[in-house]
Structures are given as C-alpha cells and as structure tokens.
Coordinates of C-alpha atoms and ligand atoms in Angstrom, one line a residue:
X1 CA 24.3 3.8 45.6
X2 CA 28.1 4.8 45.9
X3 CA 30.6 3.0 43.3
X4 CA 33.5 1.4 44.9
X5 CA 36.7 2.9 43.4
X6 CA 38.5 -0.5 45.2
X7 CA 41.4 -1.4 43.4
X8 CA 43.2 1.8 42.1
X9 CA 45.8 1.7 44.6
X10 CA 47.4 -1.6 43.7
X11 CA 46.9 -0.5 39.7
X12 CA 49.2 2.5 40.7
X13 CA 52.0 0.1 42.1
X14 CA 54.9 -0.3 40.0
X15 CA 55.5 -3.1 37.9
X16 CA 58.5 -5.8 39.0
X17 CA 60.5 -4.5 36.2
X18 CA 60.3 -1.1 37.8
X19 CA 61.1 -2.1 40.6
X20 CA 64.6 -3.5 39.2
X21 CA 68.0 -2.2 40.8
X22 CA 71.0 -3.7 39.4
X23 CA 72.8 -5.9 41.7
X24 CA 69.7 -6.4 44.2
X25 CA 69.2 -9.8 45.4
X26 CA 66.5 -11.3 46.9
X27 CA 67.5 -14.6 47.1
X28 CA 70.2 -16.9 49.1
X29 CA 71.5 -20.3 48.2
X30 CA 74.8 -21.9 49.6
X31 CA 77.5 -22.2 47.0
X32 CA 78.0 -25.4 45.2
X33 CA 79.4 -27.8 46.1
X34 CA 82.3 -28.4 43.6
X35 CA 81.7 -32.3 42.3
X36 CA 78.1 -30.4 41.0
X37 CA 79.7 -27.2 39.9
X38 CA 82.1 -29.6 37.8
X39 CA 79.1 -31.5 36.2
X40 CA 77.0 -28.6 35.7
X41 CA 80.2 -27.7 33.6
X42 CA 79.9 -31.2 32.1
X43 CA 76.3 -31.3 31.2
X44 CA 76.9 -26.9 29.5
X45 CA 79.4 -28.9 27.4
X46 CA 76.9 -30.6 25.9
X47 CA 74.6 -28.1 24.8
X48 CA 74.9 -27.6 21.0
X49 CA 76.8 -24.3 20.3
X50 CA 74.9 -21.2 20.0
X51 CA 72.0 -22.2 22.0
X52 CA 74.1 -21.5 25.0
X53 CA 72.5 -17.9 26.6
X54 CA 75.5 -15.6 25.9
X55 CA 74.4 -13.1 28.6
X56 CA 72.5 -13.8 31.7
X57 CA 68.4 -13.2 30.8
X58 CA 66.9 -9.5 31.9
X59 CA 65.2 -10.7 34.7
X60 CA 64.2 -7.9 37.8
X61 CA 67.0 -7.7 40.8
X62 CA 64.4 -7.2 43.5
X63 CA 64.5 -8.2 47.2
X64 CA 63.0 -11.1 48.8
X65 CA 60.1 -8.1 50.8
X66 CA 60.0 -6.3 47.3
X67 CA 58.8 -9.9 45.8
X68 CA 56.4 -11.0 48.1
X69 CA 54.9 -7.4 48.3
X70 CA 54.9 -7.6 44.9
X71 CA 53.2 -10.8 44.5
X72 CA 50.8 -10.6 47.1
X73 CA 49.2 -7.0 45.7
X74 CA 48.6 -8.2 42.3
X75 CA 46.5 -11.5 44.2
X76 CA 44.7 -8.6 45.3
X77 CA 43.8 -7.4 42.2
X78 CA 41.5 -10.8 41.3
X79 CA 38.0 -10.6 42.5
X80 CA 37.1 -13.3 45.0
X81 CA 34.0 -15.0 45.9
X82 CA 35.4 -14.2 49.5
X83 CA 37.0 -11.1 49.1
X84 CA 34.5 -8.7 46.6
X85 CA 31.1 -8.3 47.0
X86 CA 28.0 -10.5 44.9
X87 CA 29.3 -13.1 42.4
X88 CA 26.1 -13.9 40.1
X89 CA 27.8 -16.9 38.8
X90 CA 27.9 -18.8 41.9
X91 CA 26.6 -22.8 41.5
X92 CA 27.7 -22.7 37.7
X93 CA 31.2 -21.4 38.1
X94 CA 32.2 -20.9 41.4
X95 CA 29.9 -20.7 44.9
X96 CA 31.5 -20.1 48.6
X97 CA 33.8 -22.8 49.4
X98 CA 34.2 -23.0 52.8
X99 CA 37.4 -23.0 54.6
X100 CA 37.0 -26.0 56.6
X101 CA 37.5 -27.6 53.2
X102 CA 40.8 -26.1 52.8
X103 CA 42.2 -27.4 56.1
X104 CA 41.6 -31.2 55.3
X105 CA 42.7 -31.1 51.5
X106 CA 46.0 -28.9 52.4
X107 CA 46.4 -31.5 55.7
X108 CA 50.3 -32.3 55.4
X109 CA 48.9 -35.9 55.8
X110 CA 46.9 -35.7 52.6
X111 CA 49.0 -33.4 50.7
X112 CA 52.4 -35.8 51.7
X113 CA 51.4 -39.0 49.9
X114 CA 52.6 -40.2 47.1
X115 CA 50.5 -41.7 43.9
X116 CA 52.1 -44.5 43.8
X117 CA 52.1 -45.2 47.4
X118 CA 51.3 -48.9 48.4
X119 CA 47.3 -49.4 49.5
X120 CA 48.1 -50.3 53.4
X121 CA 49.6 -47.0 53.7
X122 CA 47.0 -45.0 52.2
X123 CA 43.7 -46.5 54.0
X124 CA 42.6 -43.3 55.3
X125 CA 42.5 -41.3 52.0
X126 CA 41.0 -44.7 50.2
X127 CA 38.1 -44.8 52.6
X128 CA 37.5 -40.3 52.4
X129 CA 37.5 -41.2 48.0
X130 CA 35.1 -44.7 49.0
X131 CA 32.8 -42.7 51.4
X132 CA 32.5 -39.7 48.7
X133 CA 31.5 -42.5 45.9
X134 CA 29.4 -43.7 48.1
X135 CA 27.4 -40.1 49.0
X136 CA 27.7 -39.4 45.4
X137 CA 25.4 -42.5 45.1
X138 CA 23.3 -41.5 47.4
X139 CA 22.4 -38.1 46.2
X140 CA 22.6 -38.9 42.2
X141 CA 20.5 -42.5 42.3
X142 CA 22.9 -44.0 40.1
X143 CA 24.2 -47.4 41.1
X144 CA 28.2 -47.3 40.3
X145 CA 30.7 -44.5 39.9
X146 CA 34.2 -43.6 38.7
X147 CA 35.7 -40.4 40.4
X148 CA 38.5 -40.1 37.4
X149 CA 37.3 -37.2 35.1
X150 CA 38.9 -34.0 35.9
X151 CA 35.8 -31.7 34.9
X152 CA 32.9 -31.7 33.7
X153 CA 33.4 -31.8 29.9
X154 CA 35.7 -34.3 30.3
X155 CA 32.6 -36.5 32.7
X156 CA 30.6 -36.4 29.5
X157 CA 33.7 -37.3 27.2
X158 CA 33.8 -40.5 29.6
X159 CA 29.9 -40.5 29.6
X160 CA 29.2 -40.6 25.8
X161 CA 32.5 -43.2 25.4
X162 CA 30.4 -45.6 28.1
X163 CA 27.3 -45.1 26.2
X164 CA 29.4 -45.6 22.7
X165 CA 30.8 -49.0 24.6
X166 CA 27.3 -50.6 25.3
X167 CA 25.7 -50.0 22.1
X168 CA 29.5 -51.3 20.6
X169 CA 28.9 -54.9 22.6
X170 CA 25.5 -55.5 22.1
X171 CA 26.4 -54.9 17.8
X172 CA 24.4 -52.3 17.3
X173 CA 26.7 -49.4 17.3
X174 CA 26.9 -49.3 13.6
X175 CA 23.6 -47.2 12.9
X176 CA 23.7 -45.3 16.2
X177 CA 25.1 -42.6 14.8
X178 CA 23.1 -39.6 16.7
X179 CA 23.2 -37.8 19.9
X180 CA 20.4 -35.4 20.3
X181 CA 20.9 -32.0 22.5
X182 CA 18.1 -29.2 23.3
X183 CA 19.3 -26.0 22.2
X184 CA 19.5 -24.1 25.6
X185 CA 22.7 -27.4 25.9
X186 CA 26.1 -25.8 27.4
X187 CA 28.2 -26.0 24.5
X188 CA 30.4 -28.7 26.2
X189 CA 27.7 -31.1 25.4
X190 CA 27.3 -31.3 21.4
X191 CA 31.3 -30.6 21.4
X192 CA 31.9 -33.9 23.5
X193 CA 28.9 -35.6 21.2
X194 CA 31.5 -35.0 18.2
X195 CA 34.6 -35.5 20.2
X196 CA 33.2 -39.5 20.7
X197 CA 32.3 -40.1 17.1
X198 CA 28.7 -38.9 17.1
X199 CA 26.7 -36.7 14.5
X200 CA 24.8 -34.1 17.1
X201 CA 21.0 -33.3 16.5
X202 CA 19.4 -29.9 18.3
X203 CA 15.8 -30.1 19.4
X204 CA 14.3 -26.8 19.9
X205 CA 13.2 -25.6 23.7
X206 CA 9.0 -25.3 23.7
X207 CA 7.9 -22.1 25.0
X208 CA 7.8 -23.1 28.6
X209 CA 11.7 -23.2 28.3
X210 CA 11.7 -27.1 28.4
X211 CA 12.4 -29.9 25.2
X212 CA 9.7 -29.9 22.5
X213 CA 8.2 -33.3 23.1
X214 CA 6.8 -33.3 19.2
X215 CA 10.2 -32.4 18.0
X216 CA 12.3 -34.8 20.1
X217 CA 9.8 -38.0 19.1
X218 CA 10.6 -36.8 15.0
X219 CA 14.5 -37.3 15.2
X220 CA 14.4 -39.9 18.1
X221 CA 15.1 -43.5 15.8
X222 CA 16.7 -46.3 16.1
X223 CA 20.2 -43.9 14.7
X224 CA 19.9 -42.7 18.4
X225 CA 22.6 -43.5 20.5
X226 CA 21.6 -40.8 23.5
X227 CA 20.1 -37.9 24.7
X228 CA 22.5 -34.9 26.3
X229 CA 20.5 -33.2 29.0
X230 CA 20.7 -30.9 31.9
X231 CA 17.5 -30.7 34.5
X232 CA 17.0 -28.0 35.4
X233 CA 18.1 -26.7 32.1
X234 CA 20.4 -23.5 31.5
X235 CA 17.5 -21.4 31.6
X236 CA 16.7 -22.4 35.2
X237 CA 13.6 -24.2 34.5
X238 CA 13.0 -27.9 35.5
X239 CA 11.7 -30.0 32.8
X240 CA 8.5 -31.5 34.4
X241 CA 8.2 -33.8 31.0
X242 CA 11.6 -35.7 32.6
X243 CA 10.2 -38.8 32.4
X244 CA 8.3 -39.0 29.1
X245 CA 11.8 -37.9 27.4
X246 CA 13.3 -40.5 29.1
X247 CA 10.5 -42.6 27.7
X248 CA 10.9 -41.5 23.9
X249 CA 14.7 -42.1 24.0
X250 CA 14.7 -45.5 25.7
X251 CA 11.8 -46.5 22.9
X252 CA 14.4 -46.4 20.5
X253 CA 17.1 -47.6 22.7
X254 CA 19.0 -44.6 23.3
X255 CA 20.0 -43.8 26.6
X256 CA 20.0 -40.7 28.5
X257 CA 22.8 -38.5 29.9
X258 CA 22.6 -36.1 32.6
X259 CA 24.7 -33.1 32.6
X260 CA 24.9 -32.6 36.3
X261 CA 26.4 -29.1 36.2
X262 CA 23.1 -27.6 37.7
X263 CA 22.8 -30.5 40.5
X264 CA 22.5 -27.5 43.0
X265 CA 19.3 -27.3 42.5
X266 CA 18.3 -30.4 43.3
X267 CA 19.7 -31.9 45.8
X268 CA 18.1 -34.1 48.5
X269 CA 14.7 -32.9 46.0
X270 CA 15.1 -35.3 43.2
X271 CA 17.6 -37.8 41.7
X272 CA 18.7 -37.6 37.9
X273 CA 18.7 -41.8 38.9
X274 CA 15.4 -41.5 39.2
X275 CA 14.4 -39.2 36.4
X276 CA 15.5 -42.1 34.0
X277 CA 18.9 -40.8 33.6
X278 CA 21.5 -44.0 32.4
X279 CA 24.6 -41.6 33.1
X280 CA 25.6 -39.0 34.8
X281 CA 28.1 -36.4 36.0
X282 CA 28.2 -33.9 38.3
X283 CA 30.7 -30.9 39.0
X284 CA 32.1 -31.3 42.1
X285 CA 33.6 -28.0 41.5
X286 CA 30.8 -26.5 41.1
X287 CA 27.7 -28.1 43.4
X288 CA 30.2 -29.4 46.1
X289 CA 32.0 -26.3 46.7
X290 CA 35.6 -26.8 45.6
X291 CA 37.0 -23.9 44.0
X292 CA 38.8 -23.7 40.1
X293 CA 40.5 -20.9 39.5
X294 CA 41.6 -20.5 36.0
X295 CA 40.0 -23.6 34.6
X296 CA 41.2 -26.2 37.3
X297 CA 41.9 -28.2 38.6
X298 CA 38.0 -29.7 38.6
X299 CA 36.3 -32.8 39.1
X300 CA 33.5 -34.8 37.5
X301 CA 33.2 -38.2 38.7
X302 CA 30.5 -39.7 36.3
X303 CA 27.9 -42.1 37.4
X304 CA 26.0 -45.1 35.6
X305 CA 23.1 -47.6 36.3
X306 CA 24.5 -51.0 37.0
X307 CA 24.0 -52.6 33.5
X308 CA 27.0 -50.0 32.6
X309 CA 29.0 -50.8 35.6
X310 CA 31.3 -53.2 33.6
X311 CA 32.5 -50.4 31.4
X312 CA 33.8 -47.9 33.8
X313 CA 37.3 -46.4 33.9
X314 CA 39.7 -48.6 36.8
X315 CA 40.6 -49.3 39.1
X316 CA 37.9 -49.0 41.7
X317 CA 38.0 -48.4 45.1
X318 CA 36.5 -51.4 47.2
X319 CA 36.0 -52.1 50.5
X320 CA 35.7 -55.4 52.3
X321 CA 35.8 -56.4 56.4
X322 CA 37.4 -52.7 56.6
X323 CA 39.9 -52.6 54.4
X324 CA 40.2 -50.9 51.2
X325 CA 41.6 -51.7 48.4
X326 CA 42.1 -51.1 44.4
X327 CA 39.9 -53.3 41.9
X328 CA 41.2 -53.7 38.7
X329 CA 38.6 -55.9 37.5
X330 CA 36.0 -54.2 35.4
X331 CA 35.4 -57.1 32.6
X332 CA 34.8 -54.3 29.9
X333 CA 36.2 -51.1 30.7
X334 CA 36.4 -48.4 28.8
X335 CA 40.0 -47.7 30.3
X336 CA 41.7 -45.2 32.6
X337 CA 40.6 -41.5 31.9
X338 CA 43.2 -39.8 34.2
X339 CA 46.2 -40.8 36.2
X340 CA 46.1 -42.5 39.6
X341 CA 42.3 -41.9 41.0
X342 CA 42.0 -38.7 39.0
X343 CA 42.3 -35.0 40.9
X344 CA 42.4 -36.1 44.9
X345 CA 42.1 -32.2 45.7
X346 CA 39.2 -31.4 44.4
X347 CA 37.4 -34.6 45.9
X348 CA 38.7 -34.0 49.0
X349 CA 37.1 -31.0 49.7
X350 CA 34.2 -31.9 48.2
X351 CA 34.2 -35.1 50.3
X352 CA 34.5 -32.7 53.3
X353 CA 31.6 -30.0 52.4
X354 CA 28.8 -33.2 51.9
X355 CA 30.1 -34.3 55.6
X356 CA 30.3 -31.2 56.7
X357 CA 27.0 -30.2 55.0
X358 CA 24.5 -33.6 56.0
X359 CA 21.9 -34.8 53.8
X360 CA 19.9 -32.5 55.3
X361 CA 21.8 -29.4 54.7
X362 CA 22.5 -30.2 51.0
X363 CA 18.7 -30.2 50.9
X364 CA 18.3 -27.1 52.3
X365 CA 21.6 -25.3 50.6
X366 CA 19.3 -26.4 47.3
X367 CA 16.3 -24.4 48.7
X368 CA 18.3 -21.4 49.7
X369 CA 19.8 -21.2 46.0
X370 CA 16.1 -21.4 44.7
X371 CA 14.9 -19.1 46.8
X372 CA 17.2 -16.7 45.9
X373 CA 17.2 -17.2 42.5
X374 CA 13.5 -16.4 42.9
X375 CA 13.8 -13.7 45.0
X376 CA 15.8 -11.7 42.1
X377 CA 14.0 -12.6 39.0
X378 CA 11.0 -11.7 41.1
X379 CA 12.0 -8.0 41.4
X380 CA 13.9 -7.5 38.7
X381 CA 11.4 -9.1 35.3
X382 CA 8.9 -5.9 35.5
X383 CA 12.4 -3.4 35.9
X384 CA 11.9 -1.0 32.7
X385 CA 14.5 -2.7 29.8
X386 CA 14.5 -6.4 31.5
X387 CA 12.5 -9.2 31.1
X388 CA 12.3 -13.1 31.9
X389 CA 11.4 -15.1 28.7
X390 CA 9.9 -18.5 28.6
X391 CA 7.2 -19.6 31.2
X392 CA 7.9 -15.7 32.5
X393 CA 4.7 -17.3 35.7
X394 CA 6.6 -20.4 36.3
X395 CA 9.3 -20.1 38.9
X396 CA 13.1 -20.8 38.7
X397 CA 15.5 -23.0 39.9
X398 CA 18.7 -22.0 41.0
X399 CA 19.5 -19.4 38.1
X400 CA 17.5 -17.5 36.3
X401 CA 18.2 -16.0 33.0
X402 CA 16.9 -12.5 32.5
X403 CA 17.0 -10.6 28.7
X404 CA 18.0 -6.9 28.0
X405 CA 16.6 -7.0 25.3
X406 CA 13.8 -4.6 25.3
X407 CA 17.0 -2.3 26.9
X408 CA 18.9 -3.0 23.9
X409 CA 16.3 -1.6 21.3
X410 CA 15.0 1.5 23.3
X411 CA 18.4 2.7 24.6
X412 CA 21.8 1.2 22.2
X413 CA 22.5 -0.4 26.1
X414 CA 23.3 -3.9 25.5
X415 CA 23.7 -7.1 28.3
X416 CA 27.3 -6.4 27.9
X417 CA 27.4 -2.9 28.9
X418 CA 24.8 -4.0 32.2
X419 CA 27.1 -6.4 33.2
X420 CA 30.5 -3.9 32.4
X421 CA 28.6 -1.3 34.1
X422 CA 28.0 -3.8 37.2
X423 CA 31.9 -3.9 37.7
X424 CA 31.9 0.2 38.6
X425 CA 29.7 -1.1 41.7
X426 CA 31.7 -3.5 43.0
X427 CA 29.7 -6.5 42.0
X428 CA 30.9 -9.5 39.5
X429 CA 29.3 -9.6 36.2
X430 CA 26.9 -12.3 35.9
X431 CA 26.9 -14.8 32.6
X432 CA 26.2 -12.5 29.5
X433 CA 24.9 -13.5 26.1
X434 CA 24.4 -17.3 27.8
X435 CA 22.1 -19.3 27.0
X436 CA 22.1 -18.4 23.1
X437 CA 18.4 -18.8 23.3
X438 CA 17.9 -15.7 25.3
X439 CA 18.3 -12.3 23.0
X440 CA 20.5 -10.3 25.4
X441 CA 20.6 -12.7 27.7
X442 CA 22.0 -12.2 32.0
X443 CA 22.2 -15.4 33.6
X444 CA 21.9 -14.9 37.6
X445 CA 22.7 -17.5 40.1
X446 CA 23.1 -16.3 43.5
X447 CA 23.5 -19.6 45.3
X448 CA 22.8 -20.3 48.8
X449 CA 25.4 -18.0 50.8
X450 CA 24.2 -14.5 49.8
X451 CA 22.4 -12.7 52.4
X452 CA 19.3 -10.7 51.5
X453 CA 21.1 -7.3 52.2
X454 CA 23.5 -8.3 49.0
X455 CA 20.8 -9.4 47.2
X456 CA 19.3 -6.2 47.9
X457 CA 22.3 -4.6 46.9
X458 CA 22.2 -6.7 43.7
X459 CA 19.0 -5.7 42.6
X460 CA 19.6 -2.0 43.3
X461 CA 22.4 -1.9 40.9
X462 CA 20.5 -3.6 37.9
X463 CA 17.6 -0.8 38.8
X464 CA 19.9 2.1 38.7
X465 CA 21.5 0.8 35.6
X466 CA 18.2 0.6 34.0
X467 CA 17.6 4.6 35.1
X468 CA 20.9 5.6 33.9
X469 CA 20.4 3.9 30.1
X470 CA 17.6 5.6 29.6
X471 CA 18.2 8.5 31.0
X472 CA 22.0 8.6 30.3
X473 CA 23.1 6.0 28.3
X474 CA 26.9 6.9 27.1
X475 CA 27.6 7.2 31.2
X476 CA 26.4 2.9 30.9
X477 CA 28.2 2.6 27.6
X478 CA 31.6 3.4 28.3
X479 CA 31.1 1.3 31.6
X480 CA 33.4 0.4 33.7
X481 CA 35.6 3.4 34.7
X482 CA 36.4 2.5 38.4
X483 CA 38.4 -0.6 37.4
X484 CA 41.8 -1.0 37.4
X485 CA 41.1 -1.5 33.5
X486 CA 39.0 0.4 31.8
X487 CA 36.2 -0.8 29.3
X488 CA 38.2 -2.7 27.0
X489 CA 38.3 -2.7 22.9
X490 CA 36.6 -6.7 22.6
X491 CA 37.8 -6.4 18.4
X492 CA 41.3 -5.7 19.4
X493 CA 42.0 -7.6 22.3
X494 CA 40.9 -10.9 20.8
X495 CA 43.2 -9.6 17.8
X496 CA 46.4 -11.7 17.7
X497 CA 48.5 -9.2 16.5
X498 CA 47.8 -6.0 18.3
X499 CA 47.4 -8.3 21.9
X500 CA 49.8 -7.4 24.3
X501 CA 49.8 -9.8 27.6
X502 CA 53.2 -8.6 28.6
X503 CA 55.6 -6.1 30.2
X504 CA 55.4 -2.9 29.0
X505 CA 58.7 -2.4 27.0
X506 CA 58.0 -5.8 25.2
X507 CA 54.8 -4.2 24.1
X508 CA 56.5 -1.0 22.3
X509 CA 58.5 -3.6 20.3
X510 CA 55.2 -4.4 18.4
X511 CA 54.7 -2.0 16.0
Ligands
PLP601 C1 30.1 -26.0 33.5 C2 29.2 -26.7 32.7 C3 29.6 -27.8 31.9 C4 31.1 -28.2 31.8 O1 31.8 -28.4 33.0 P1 33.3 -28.1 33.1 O2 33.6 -28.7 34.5 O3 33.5 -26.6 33.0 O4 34.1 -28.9 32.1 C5 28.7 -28.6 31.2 N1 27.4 -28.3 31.3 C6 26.9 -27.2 32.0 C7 25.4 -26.9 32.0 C8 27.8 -26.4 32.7 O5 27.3 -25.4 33.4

C-alpha cells in the first residue's frame, strides 16, 4: 500500500506572522463618526492609568486574500470525516453527518431567531424540537423527555440528579448512597456518580465481556441508588443478562441508567425502555449524526419512564389543537439544566437525519454499523500480534475492541505506535488504550457509511503494520513520519512548562 504524504504542502506555508508587511491592511471600515470618536475618548479616560496599551499590540498587517488564504489552508490541515480517508471512531465520536443536515440547521429562518422570541412566532422550530421528542420516544421506549443537556456527560449529570430527586421524595435518600458501574463504564459515568453526591461501586465484566451477575447481586442493597450502564457495552458486546440486572437493581430499589452513547447499535432492534432502563440519554451527536468539533457544541436529551416525568428540567414543549406551546409546569422539577431549550443546532440536525433517515433506515444504518464492525474484527483477530478478548466466538455490535497485546510482548510495538503508524497511511487512528479492560487495547467503529473497499483498505493497513513490527519494528516505532507533525514526545508535550501552543518567537522566549 502507498503512504499518503497529504498535507506537507500546507505545513510548508508560512505562518501569519511571516506573512506580516508593515503598513498592509486588510481591512476597511468608514471613519467614525465624531459624537463616537468623542466617547470612545470619554470611556479611554476612564481606564485606570497604566493599563492603557502604550503602543498598538504586534498583530500581522496582512491583506484581506492573504487572510482568508491563510485561514482556509490551516482548515485544511484537520482531518475530516469527509475530507480524509477511514475514521475508526465513527458512532462514538463522530460518524458522516450528512449535508442535508446542514442546510436546515444553517436555514436563515432557523439560524435568525431569537431565544427569547415570543412562542406565536416560533411555531415552526417548536413543533421540529416537539416532533424530535417525540421520535426520540419512539426509538428509546421511554415515556417523557427533556432535550436540555448539552452532551452526554452532562445527560447523566441530569440523569443521576432525577434519580437522586425520587429517592429524595419518597425519604429514602438518606442510605442510598451508592451507584454501581461495570468496569468496561466510560469514565464519564463514575465521574457524574460523584459529581451528584454518590459513593461509586465497580463490578467486574464476566468473561463473556458482560456484568458479573454474582458480583453485582453482592454490592446491590438497599445503599443502592442506581446502576450506570451502557448496552452494548464499550467492548461492543450486548449484555443478553439485560433484564436480570435490571431485576437485581430494582429488588433493592435502585433504578437503572442507560448510557445511550452506543444507541447505534440498536436502533429500530431493541429499546433501552424496554430493557428495564428508568433513564436514559442518548448522544445526538454521536448516533443522530450531528457533528462536534472540539468538544461541542453536543446534545443529550435524557429520557425517563413516566413515574419520573414530574422531575424533569422545564419548560416543556407541548402541543394541543396544533399549537405549541412552553409548559412550565413540572410539580417537582429538578430545574433548568441549560439556557432556553438547550443547544437548538445540534437538535436540529439531528431532527432532520431521523426524518431524513425513516424508522426503517435507522434500522438498517444499525445493521450496516454491525456488519461492519463484524466484518473487521472478523479478519483482523487471527492477524499475527492482535487479538479480540472476551467471548472472542460471540459477535460484535457496532465497535469492536481488538488488543496488541501479544504485538506488544513479541515486538516493543505498542497500540499506540499501530494507531501513530496508521496516520502515515492516511487513515484516522482509532480509540487507543480504551476500554481499560483491554491490555493494549484498539477500539474500531466503522459505522454505517464506509464502503467495503475502505474497509478493505482498513484492514490492509493493520496487516502491514503487523508485518513491519515484526519484521521492522523501529520503521512502526518512530511512526508517523508523513504528517505534518512528526511523532511527538507524549512526556513533554503534556509538560506545562516546556509546552509551546504558540508562535514561534513567543516559544524562544521560554528558556
Ligand atoms: C461519549 C460517551 C459518553 C459521554 O458523552 P459526551 O457527549 O462526550 O459527554 C458517555 N458514555 C459513553 C459510552 C460514551 O461513548
């Protein structure tokens, strides 16, 4: 296979400080007009002295064509799910979000009303955020919703607080002082357990990658407030003991939560509503498509069964003979968890993929994903240096987490270095050292949108890197080299006083 030396060119490109000519301008704005240029005067007067700026800050004189060049090469430089090649991440972080999405969340009509606008004016977007509650029902099997949270950590935050709420009304909060969490968790899930007040308690994964059954029925007690659990778990595996978990916990009056975070698995199959689950969220970010760049902006509306309706965040969004309108009236609410009706964008698109999409094609974009998933741990487990642990017979769900471990011992060639090494072809690094029950571990989620030929491609890589670190190991080691960085010193970039994140000449002034 050929490595893509892709990016080079734009690396090459002089910075904007570079680029600096004294006296350039790129910019043009009328003179002001001399009542503002006398209270600018007015308000300088009132900055304490010595905090005025005595000279002008060294910012680059570049012109307007400079700038936009400028900007538009380093947007370039990121890797896109729709501009680079495979992006093994996909229904955990980021899957193909398509563009039709963009044209009704960037409509000038959605993007031109105001918050605080008054309800008559705003029926339209009302009944899209109604109609997405509504399909969100639908698919989860929960019975009430609130689209506030603006991710998916902050949807359990709002979970574990509704859970905290019910056990607080009925008196018997005061002992409840436990949420339990299977190791193979995200680590959102035990941090959010503490965040609301709770002590966290880890139950160990049996060997078929789901909860020990023994070991969740000796900490489960009437100190139980919950259970924490994603289905199909981080390892890719659906636990097919759903419903006798559910039993345990509810025994001793817990309730269950259901990280929805791996929903694209699922969907149309079965319904965390129906699994036992008491609450839920789900990613819209991540199952429905919408895309989060640098952490946001996300959404994770969270869902409950109707006995934990009357806590929700308000208002709500209602709808009677047609018209829609904001209920305030939840009798016990928990509060508001995010401004207005939380991040509209997000929903929006998200709202426009399940239309888009159909029940029936969320059904079958949960097959794809499967299949995929499948399709690579299927060639890859028996690849000399990787294997799949737990229930290696039992197929996957969307993801599947493969180990390098075995590569590790024989060859010095970590997970890292596979997924570093992955970079100098082209593809995306998938998950690395994730779940922390998996030595070594690769988590691979294709999703839905990959056609076999990439796959193909895929696979071909993680064989050839498997050749190359046994038969050449420092060439994997010192991976990548066809990347506008090179491999990078993890010790000293994470080191707060050698870390340099900006221009060049500000970096010589650290010694
Ligand atoms: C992503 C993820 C979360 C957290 O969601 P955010 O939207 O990133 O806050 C929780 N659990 C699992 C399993 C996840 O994959």
């Amino acid at each position: 296979m050929t490595m893509r030396k892709f990016r080079q060119a734009q690396w090459e490109e002089p910075i904007i400080f570079e680029l600096s000519r004294e006296d350039r301008v790129g910019f043009s704005v009328p003179a002001l007009e001399p009542e503002i240029a006398d209270a600018m005067d007015d308000i300088a007067g009132l900055v304490p002295n010595g905090m005025l700026r005595e000279k002008p800050p060294g910012l680059p004189e570049v012109s307007e064509l400079e700038v936009l060049r400028h900007f538009i090469h380093l947007s370039q430089m990121n890797y896109g799910v729709n501009s680079g090649r495979f992006y093994p991440l996909g229904s955990c972080t980021m899957k193909y979000n398509p563009v039709i999405n963009e044209v009704l969340a960037g409509h000038p009509k959605v993007t031109g009303i105001h918050p605080d606008q008054d309800e008559a004016s705003i029926q339209g977007l009302l009944a899209m955020l109604h109609e997405l509650k509504q399909g969100y029902l639908e698919i989860t099997g929960m019975d009430d919703a609130s689209l506030q949270p603006a991710a998916g950590a902050h949807g359990e935050y709002l979970g574990v607080l509704l859970i905290r709420a019910y056990h607080a009304d009925r008196g018997d909060l005061e002992g409840r002082t436990e949420i339990i969490i299977p190791d193979s968790a995200h680590g959102t899930n035990p941090a959010t357990a503490i965040m609301a007040g709770f002590k966290t308690i880890e139950v160990p994964s049996n060997e078929d990658g789901g909860v020990d059954l023994e070991a969740l029925a000796s900490v489960a007690g009437p100190q139980t407030a919950g259970l924490m659990l994603t289905n199909p778990n981080t390892l890719g595996i659906f636990d097919s003991n759903i419903s006798k978990i559910a039993g345990i916990v509810h025994d001793v009056g817990g309730l269950m939560y259901y990280d929805g975070a791996n929903l694209n698995a699922i969907m149309g199959k079965c319904r965390p509503g129906d699994m036992g689950f008491d609450v839920v969220h789900v990613n819209l970010h991540k199952t429905f498509s919408t895309p989060h760049g640098g952490g946001g902006p996300g959404s994770g509306p969270v869902g409950v069964k109707s006995f934990l309706a009357d806590y929700l965040p308000v208002p709500d969004i209602v709808e009677s003979a047609g018209v829609y309108s904001l209920d305030w009236d939840r009798s016990k609410t928990v509060g508001k968890i995010h401004g207005y009706h939380g991040n509209v964008g997000p929903m929006l698109r998200a709202y426009t993929y399940m239309v888009t999409m159909g029940g029936e094609g969320l059904k079958e974009a949960s097959e794809l994903s499967v299949l995929n998933s499948n399709y690579i741990a299927a060639k890859l487990k028996d690849v000399k240096g990787y294997s799949l642990p737990f229930a290696e017979g039992k197929p996957r769900m969307h993801e599947a987490v493969l180990s390098a471990e075995k590569m590790s011992e024989e060859t010095g060639v970590r997970a890292l270095n596979v997924s570093k090494k992955l970079l100098d072809y082209g593809l995306h690094a998938p998950t690395t050292y994730f779940p922390l029950i998996v030595p070594e571990a690769l988590m691979i989620e294709p999703t839905e949108t990959e056609p076999v030929e990439v796959l193909d491609e895929f696979i071909e890589a993680m064989k050839e890197i498997s050749d190359l670190a046994y038969s050449d190991p420092d060439d994997v080691l010192g991976a990548p080299r066809m990347t506008v960085v090179g491999k990078l010193d993890e010790a000293r970039a994470a080191h707060p006083r050698t870390i340099c994140l900006s221009w060049k000449t500000y970096c010589r002034m650290i010694p």
